[in-house]
Amino acid sequence: MLNNTVGFNKYKYCPVVLVVLWLLFTLLLYTIGPFAWVTYKPFLFYSLQIFYISFFVLGYIVGVRSPNRAREWSGFGEKKLLKILTPLLVVSAIFLLINMFREHGYASFDFSGLYKDIISGLTDMGEGYVNRNVEGENTIGGLAYTAVYMLWSLFDFNVILLGILYFKKGKRLTKIFTIICCAGIVMHFMSIGTNIGVFRIILAIFIFYAINKLNNVVLNKSKRVSMRKIYIAALVAVIAIVVYFKATMKSRGGDVYFSLEHCNIGGIGINRDSICFKIFPEELYMLLVSLSSYFTQGLYGFSLCTEVPWTPMFGFGMSYQVVDMISDYLWDIEKYTFQFKVQEIFSWSRSLQWASAYSWMANDVSLYGVVIIMFILGFFLAKSFKASLTTSNPFAKIVLFYLTITCIFLPCNYQIMQSLYTLPAFIMACICWLCTTKVKIRIR
């Protein structure tokens, strides 16, 4: 077991501070921002928000102060992983190409047609967004491919994350296929005018860059870390995300094109008396509206959830995709979700509008039980951050990436649970982290 906590102590509360500031900022933006959100049961709404944040902080403090039971990731383990990483990246590149064909609706490998569609989508992302094949039906491989890919999805994104994480240490071929996979993902999501795939790659690059820098200092592999470089990298990542986000929203004919008089999200319009319109220049109005719609509409969806009854879903209600799959092939459980009930009563679309991660968690544990999940989230964020800095375990860093994505999107949706691309990969990353740290659980 390791005891590298001396160097770690300097940074140990950074994640929880950043997450709390972010959650408070989005809550403030929801309250005084450009949209005229109607808060149902305001006392309950804001009390729950404060409790969620408080239990998250409490979980983080317990996690960061708990004994460090992780063992050092051996150089032998790293060599073994790097040895198989290149062929795994090749497999991921092949699946990525097939998925691009399927996303564009192809039933055969028409490379010329795919090239034209990608170029067309890159030229006009809005057109690519409209024409993408959301259902994936009647495409290459059919249901058989879907079943095979669901198994590979346990490893797919994790392999690409490992390629990014070990980019400097990888061989030339490893670097080439890492670039191919990352560039392919970015190009693909740009061609269909979608944000999240590009966001994931940008955030992964920044998070692994920053964590590796801090990790080297804590493990005495380097004498000091240049925080200025980390701040600059963070600024570059934020600018890249904002610029790309504005471009996609504009191309899709969203809020950036609408006048303030006609702009609305799910029937909720603009509050022209908002202080935001007094302190920001007019040139930033549409960007402000777009960002606000993205990061605060989920909180409005949560507000609507306080108006509908809860039906326990026993662990099957947290994921949009899991609910859909069970409802389509086994048993209609969609009707028990908060999101379905809100759609029926308030016409807040389950598929078009968001309802925050809290709402999805609440499907299983109720609005009050979410405090337990927030405690657990804070606890494991602390444990993964601690392990990422005090050991060289790559799976701790990958789990930290997933949990960071989760925290960023808490006001919006349950990001890692929503997609069958990230949910299996997250589960596998957690299993690998648990196995490689030899965590022992005593039952008395």
XYZ file of C-alpha atoms in Angstrom:
444
model
C 0.000 0.000 0.000
C 1.136 3.529 -0.756
C 1.534 6.576 1.409
C 1.966 9.438 -1.035
C -0.604 11.638 0.668
C 1.873 14.376 1.651
C 2.153 15.702 -1.895
C -1.516 14.958 -2.521
C -2.752 17.143 0.358
C -1.966 20.302 -1.574
C -4.526 19.440 -4.261
C -6.995 17.173 -2.455
C -9.952 19.571 -2.298
C -9.610 21.073 -5.788
C -12.244 18.843 -7.483
C -14.958 19.339 -4.867
C -14.435 23.120 -4.853
C -14.709 23.283 -8.653
C -17.812 21.070 -8.747
C -19.592 23.042 -6.005
C -18.805 26.361 -7.718
C -20.110 24.935 -10.995
C -23.355 23.627 -9.465
C -23.975 26.905 -7.655
C -23.274 28.833 -10.860
C -25.785 26.782 -12.893
C -28.347 27.149 -10.093
C -27.793 30.921 -10.130
C -28.069 30.966 -13.927
C -31.333 29.043 -13.662
C -32.668 31.537 -11.103
C -31.679 34.888 -12.635
C -30.680 33.853 -16.149
C -32.317 34.714 -19.484
C -35.107 32.104 -19.360
C -38.376 32.667 -17.516
C -38.312 29.289 -15.807
C -41.226 28.618 -13.476
C -40.074 26.938 -10.267
C -42.727 24.632 -8.858
C -42.575 24.213 -5.082
C -39.595 26.589 -4.775
C -38.879 25.778 -1.119
C -38.660 22.047 -1.869
C -36.726 22.670 -5.098
C -33.988 24.818 -3.558
C -33.825 22.786 -0.336
C -33.188 19.613 -2.328
C -30.545 21.337 -4.443
C -28.682 22.462 -1.325
C -28.987 19.007 0.250
C -27.653 17.343 -2.917
C -24.616 19.627 -2.988
C -24.061 19.245 0.768
C -24.155 15.444 0.680
C -21.854 15.454 -2.338
C -19.344 17.524 -0.337
C -19.761 15.263 2.693
C -19.149 12.163 0.565
C -16.050 13.751 -0.941
C -14.625 14.656 2.474
C -15.181 11.110 3.763
C -13.584 9.681 0.610
C -10.549 11.946 0.592
C -9.856 11.346 4.285
C -10.272 7.571 4.152
C -7.105 5.390 4.188
C -5.284 4.987 0.891
C -5.623 1.257 0.156
C -4.535 1.426 -3.476
C -1.304 -0.264 -4.503
C 1.084 1.167 -7.041
C 0.462 0.327 -10.676
C 3.501 -1.704 -11.677
C 5.710 -0.928 -14.632
C 5.143 -4.524 -15.715
C 1.396 -3.944 -15.835
C 1.926 -0.814 -17.892
C 4.109 -2.677 -20.391
C 1.494 -5.417 -20.790
C -1.231 -2.843 -21.342
C 0.798 -0.885 -23.905
C 1.555 -4.132 -25.725
C -2.109 -4.898 -26.418
C -3.241 -1.282 -26.770
C -2.402 -0.922 -30.468
C -4.462 -3.919 -31.687
C -7.340 -2.810 -29.464
C -7.195 0.652 -31.026
C -7.295 -0.947 -34.484
C -10.489 -2.797 -33.498
C -11.984 0.445 -32.135
C -11.123 2.230 -35.403
C -12.924 -0.505 -37.394
C -16.030 -0.319 -35.196
C -15.951 3.484 -35.420
C -15.983 3.304 -39.218
C -18.903 0.852 -39.233
C -20.806 3.039 -36.772
C -20.291 6.029 -39.052
C -21.882 4.097 -41.917
C -24.794 3.098 -39.665
C -25.254 6.612 -38.285
C -25.593 7.904 -41.834
C -28.119 5.169 -42.655
C -26.059 2.936 -44.970
C -26.949 -0.720 -45.568
C -23.639 -1.369 -47.379
C -20.074 -0.033 -47.378
C -20.499 2.875 -49.758
C -17.267 4.762 -49.038
C -17.904 7.367 -51.720
C -21.359 8.117 -50.319
C -20.090 8.269 -46.738
C -17.311 10.664 -47.754
C -19.852 12.952 -49.442
C -22.154 12.824 -46.398
C -19.324 13.670 -44.020
C -18.111 16.571 -46.156
C -21.702 17.787 -46.512
C -22.202 17.517 -42.744
C -18.975 19.349 -41.993
C -20.031 22.095 -44.391
C -23.538 22.306 -42.926
C -23.744 20.662 -39.487
C -27.413 21.523 -39.215
C -28.217 19.489 -42.311
C -26.139 16.608 -40.962
C -28.029 16.768 -37.673
C -31.382 16.514 -39.437
C -30.324 13.662 -41.737
C -28.564 11.454 -39.167
C -30.046 7.988 -38.679
C -31.095 8.130 -35.024
C -32.734 4.700 -34.856
C -29.974 2.813 -36.690
C -32.503 0.531 -38.393
C -31.952 -1.286 -41.723
C -28.238 -0.524 -41.615
C -25.031 -2.548 -41.927
C -25.093 -5.609 -39.679
C -28.618 -5.072 -38.369
C -29.469 -6.388 -34.905
C -26.610 -8.918 -35.001
C -24.052 -6.126 -35.243
C -25.860 -4.206 -32.499
C -25.528 -7.203 -30.181
C -21.814 -7.644 -30.988
C -21.103 -3.958 -30.542
C -22.872 -3.912 -27.172
C -20.259 -6.415 -25.976
C -17.389 -4.408 -27.480
C -18.767 -1.195 -25.955
C -17.479 -2.499 -22.613
C -14.004 -1.742 -23.963
C -14.413 0.641 -26.912
C -14.261 4.115 -25.388
C -11.942 2.907 -22.604
C -9.437 1.815 -25.258
C -9.514 5.274 -26.833
C -9.141 6.894 -23.407
C -6.112 4.697 -22.729
C -4.668 5.811 -26.067
C -5.023 9.450 -24.994
C -3.699 8.730 -21.497
C -0.614 6.881 -22.748
C -0.080 8.959 -25.870
C 3.438 10.093 -24.937
C 4.521 6.593 -23.898
C 2.907 4.755 -26.804
C 4.718 3.500 -29.880
C 4.340 5.297 -33.197
C 1.582 2.960 -34.386
C -0.278 3.416 -31.089
C -0.127 7.190 -31.496
C -1.312 6.966 -35.121
C -4.386 4.910 -34.262
C -5.147 7.067 -31.225
C -5.161 10.106 -33.506
C -7.278 8.231 -36.079
C -9.865 7.273 -33.452
C -10.013 10.725 -31.835
C -10.094 12.543 -35.185
C -12.711 10.097 -36.437
C -14.948 10.719 -33.425
C -14.598 14.503 -33.717
C -15.204 14.446 -37.475
C -18.174 12.106 -37.105
C -19.924 14.171 -34.422
C -19.195 17.388 -36.286
C -20.719 15.924 -39.462
C -23.983 15.193 -37.619
C -23.959 18.502 -35.714
C -23.831 16.916 -32.249
C -21.906 18.201 -29.242
C -21.210 15.485 -26.716
C -18.723 13.353 -28.705
C -16.472 16.350 -29.323
C -16.843 17.494 -25.704
C -15.691 14.077 -24.447
C -12.491 14.118 -26.491
C -11.581 17.692 -25.510
C -12.252 17.028 -21.823
C -10.347 13.727 -21.862
C -7.269 15.375 -23.347
C -7.340 18.176 -20.775
C -8.136 15.989 -17.751
C -5.412 13.443 -18.515
C -2.912 16.211 -19.239
C -3.603 17.909 -15.899
C -3.783 14.689 -13.872
C -0.550 13.326 -15.328
C 1.237 16.573 -14.475
C -0.002 16.479 -10.864
C 0.596 12.725 -10.623
C 4.284 13.140 -11.559
C 4.785 15.724 -8.815
C 3.026 13.675 -6.116
C 5.056 10.577 -7.047
C 8.272 12.664 -7.182
C 8.792 11.938 -10.866
C 9.175 15.674 -11.429
C 10.131 18.464 -9.024
C 7.257 20.839 -9.669
C 4.216 21.369 -11.828
C 3.513 24.486 -13.856
C -0.005 25.443 -12.778
C 0.116 28.216 -15.366
C 0.271 25.597 -18.130
C -2.668 23.737 -16.603
C -4.695 26.970 -16.396
C -3.847 27.779 -20.020
C -4.836 24.255 -21.082
C -8.127 24.633 -19.187
C -8.792 27.969 -20.880
C -8.066 26.498 -24.312
C -10.405 23.555 -23.605
C -13.222 25.855 -22.477
C -12.800 28.153 -25.488
C -12.770 25.184 -27.880
C -15.966 23.770 -26.330
C -17.777 27.127 -26.359
C -16.781 27.914 -29.957
C -17.842 24.473 -31.168
C -21.073 24.620 -29.151
C -21.980 27.988 -30.679
C -21.242 26.665 -34.171
C -23.459 23.579 -33.754
C -26.351 25.530 -32.237
C -26.155 28.114 -34.997
C -26.009 25.489 -37.753
C -29.002 23.645 -36.300
C -31.099 26.810 -36.432
C -31.353 26.914 -32.663
C -31.404 29.801 -30.242
C -28.573 31.648 -31.953
C -30.832 32.328 -34.947
C -33.982 33.142 -33.010
C -34.985 36.609 -31.863
C -35.379 37.041 -28.134
C -39.091 37.592 -28.664
C -39.654 34.169 -30.245
C -36.989 32.045 -28.534
C -38.385 29.346 -26.238
C -37.488 25.971 -24.779
C -40.425 23.627 -24.380
C -42.783 26.602 -24.369
C -40.773 28.635 -21.830
C -39.684 31.979 -23.250
C -37.134 34.659 -22.427
C -37.253 36.878 -19.368
C -36.387 40.254 -20.866
C -36.042 41.720 -17.365
C -33.213 39.339 -16.480
C -30.151 41.017 -15.030
C -28.090 39.133 -17.614
C -29.347 41.447 -20.346
C -28.187 44.417 -18.299
C -24.655 43.291 -17.520
C -23.711 41.582 -20.823
C -23.322 43.294 -24.205
C -25.909 42.541 -26.874
C -23.352 40.648 -28.961
C -23.273 37.933 -26.277
C -27.046 37.591 -25.837
C -27.541 34.618 -28.106
C -24.516 32.752 -26.782
C -25.783 33.368 -23.253
C -29.245 32.106 -24.226
C -27.814 28.986 -25.865
C -25.577 28.103 -22.922
C -28.391 28.770 -20.481
C -30.802 26.559 -22.395
C -28.189 23.784 -22.422
C -27.239 23.890 -18.750
C -30.440 24.985 -16.979
C -33.402 23.377 -18.750
C -32.684 20.184 -16.823
C -33.253 22.049 -13.571
C -36.639 23.192 -14.848
C -37.400 19.559 -15.679
C -36.427 18.690 -12.113
C -38.803 21.373 -10.846
C -41.610 19.685 -12.779
C -40.716 16.366 -11.127
C -41.617 17.814 -7.736
C -45.223 17.964 -8.997
C -45.637 14.284 -9.908
C -45.753 11.119 -7.749
C -42.838 8.696 -7.486
C -42.976 5.043 -8.541
C -39.950 2.951 -7.415
C -38.063 1.426 -10.343
C -35.525 -0.637 -8.350
C -32.377 0.280 -10.261
C -33.786 0.211 -13.800
C -34.816 3.870 -14.070
C -31.517 5.782 -14.055
C -30.638 5.343 -17.723
C -32.589 6.648 -20.713
C -31.245 3.846 -22.923
C -31.887 1.066 -20.392
C -35.470 2.242 -19.884
C -35.998 2.312 -23.654
C -34.474 -1.136 -24.226
C -36.513 -2.790 -21.477
C -39.673 -1.006 -22.635
C -39.120 -2.007 -26.269
C -38.236 -5.675 -25.748
C -39.447 -6.815 -22.316
C -41.880 -4.705 -20.336
C -43.135 -1.133 -20.567
C -41.413 0.548 -17.624
C -41.180 3.967 -19.264
C -44.567 4.943 -17.838
C -43.157 4.732 -14.304
C -40.420 7.325 -14.869
C -40.621 10.917 -13.694
C -39.811 11.980 -17.256
C -42.816 10.194 -18.772
C -45.191 11.536 -16.125
C -43.885 15.087 -16.596
C -44.352 14.739 -20.347
C -47.945 13.584 -19.910
C -48.876 16.382 -17.494
C -46.728 19.337 -18.586
C -45.846 18.397 -22.212
C -42.139 18.665 -21.311
C -40.830 16.242 -23.934
C -38.916 13.284 -22.553
C -36.884 12.919 -25.760
C -36.281 16.587 -26.631
C -35.948 18.301 -23.239
C -33.758 17.375 -20.289
C -34.640 16.662 -16.684
C -31.247 16.731 -14.861
C -29.282 13.804 -13.473
C -31.105 14.232 -10.170
C -34.412 13.408 -11.862
C -33.032 10.225 -13.430
C -31.501 9.127 -10.124
C -34.840 9.826 -8.439
C -36.612 7.258 -10.636
C -35.002 4.587 -8.453
C -34.562 6.241 -5.061
C -37.062 9.164 -5.008
C -36.207 12.865 -4.957
C -35.160 12.547 -1.315
C -33.075 9.415 -1.836
C -30.880 11.227 -4.359
C -28.874 12.589 -1.413
C -27.494 9.061 -0.921
C -26.356 8.803 -4.539
C -24.784 12.259 -4.330
C -22.878 11.153 -1.233
C -21.644 8.066 -3.113
C -20.715 10.189 -6.153
C -18.689 12.557 -3.975
C -17.036 9.626 -2.206
C -15.873 7.918 -5.390
C -14.824 11.183 -7.016
C -12.498 11.675 -4.054
C -11.236 8.078 -4.149
C -10.556 8.158 -7.895
C -8.861 11.558 -7.674
C -6.711 10.379 -4.766
C -5.756 7.167 -6.566
C -5.045 9.117 -9.777
C -2.524 11.344 -8.012
C -0.964 8.896 -5.562
C -0.635 5.916 -7.937
C -0.044 5.444 -11.647
C -3.157 3.294 -12.076
C -4.673 4.232 -15.476
C -8.123 2.922 -14.587
C -8.386 5.300 -11.634
C -7.778 8.166 -14.064
C -10.364 6.839 -16.507
C -12.964 6.492 -13.728
C -12.097 10.047 -12.667
C -12.808 11.191 -16.235
C -16.253 9.548 -16.225
C -17.118 11.008 -12.826
C -15.975 14.450 -13.975
C -18.303 14.223 -16.968
C -21.078 13.179 -14.599
C -20.508 16.177 -12.319
C -20.396 18.656 -15.212
C -23.717 17.391 -16.546
C -25.545 16.999 -13.227
C -27.857 19.968 -13.961
C -28.531 18.641 -17.495
C -28.790 14.852 -17.639
C -27.227 11.672 -16.284
C -24.570 11.731 -18.992
C -22.656 8.478 -18.469
C -25.912 6.561 -17.892
C -27.726 7.920 -20.932
C -25.715 6.249 -23.692
C -24.890 2.607 -24.364
C -21.538 3.949 -25.557
C -20.485 5.187 -22.120
C -22.526 3.130 -19.609
C -20.892 -0.284 -20.310
C -17.470 1.373 -20.627
C -17.903 3.093 -17.257
C -18.901 -0.173 -15.590
C -15.877 -1.962 -17.086
C -13.530 0.867 -16.032
C -14.819 0.593 -12.446
C -14.305 -3.197 -12.464
C -10.744 -2.815 -13.791
C -9.962 -0.177 -11.185
C -11.342 -2.339 -8.391
C -9.411 -5.417 -9.547
C -6.093 -3.635 -10.047
C -6.160 -1.938 -6.652
C -6.958 -5.140 -4.745
C -9.582 -3.429 -2.616
C -10.618 -5.679 0.273
C -14.134 -5.374 1.682
C -14.671 -6.802 5.139
C -18.127 -7.994 6.157
C -18.570 -8.314 9.901
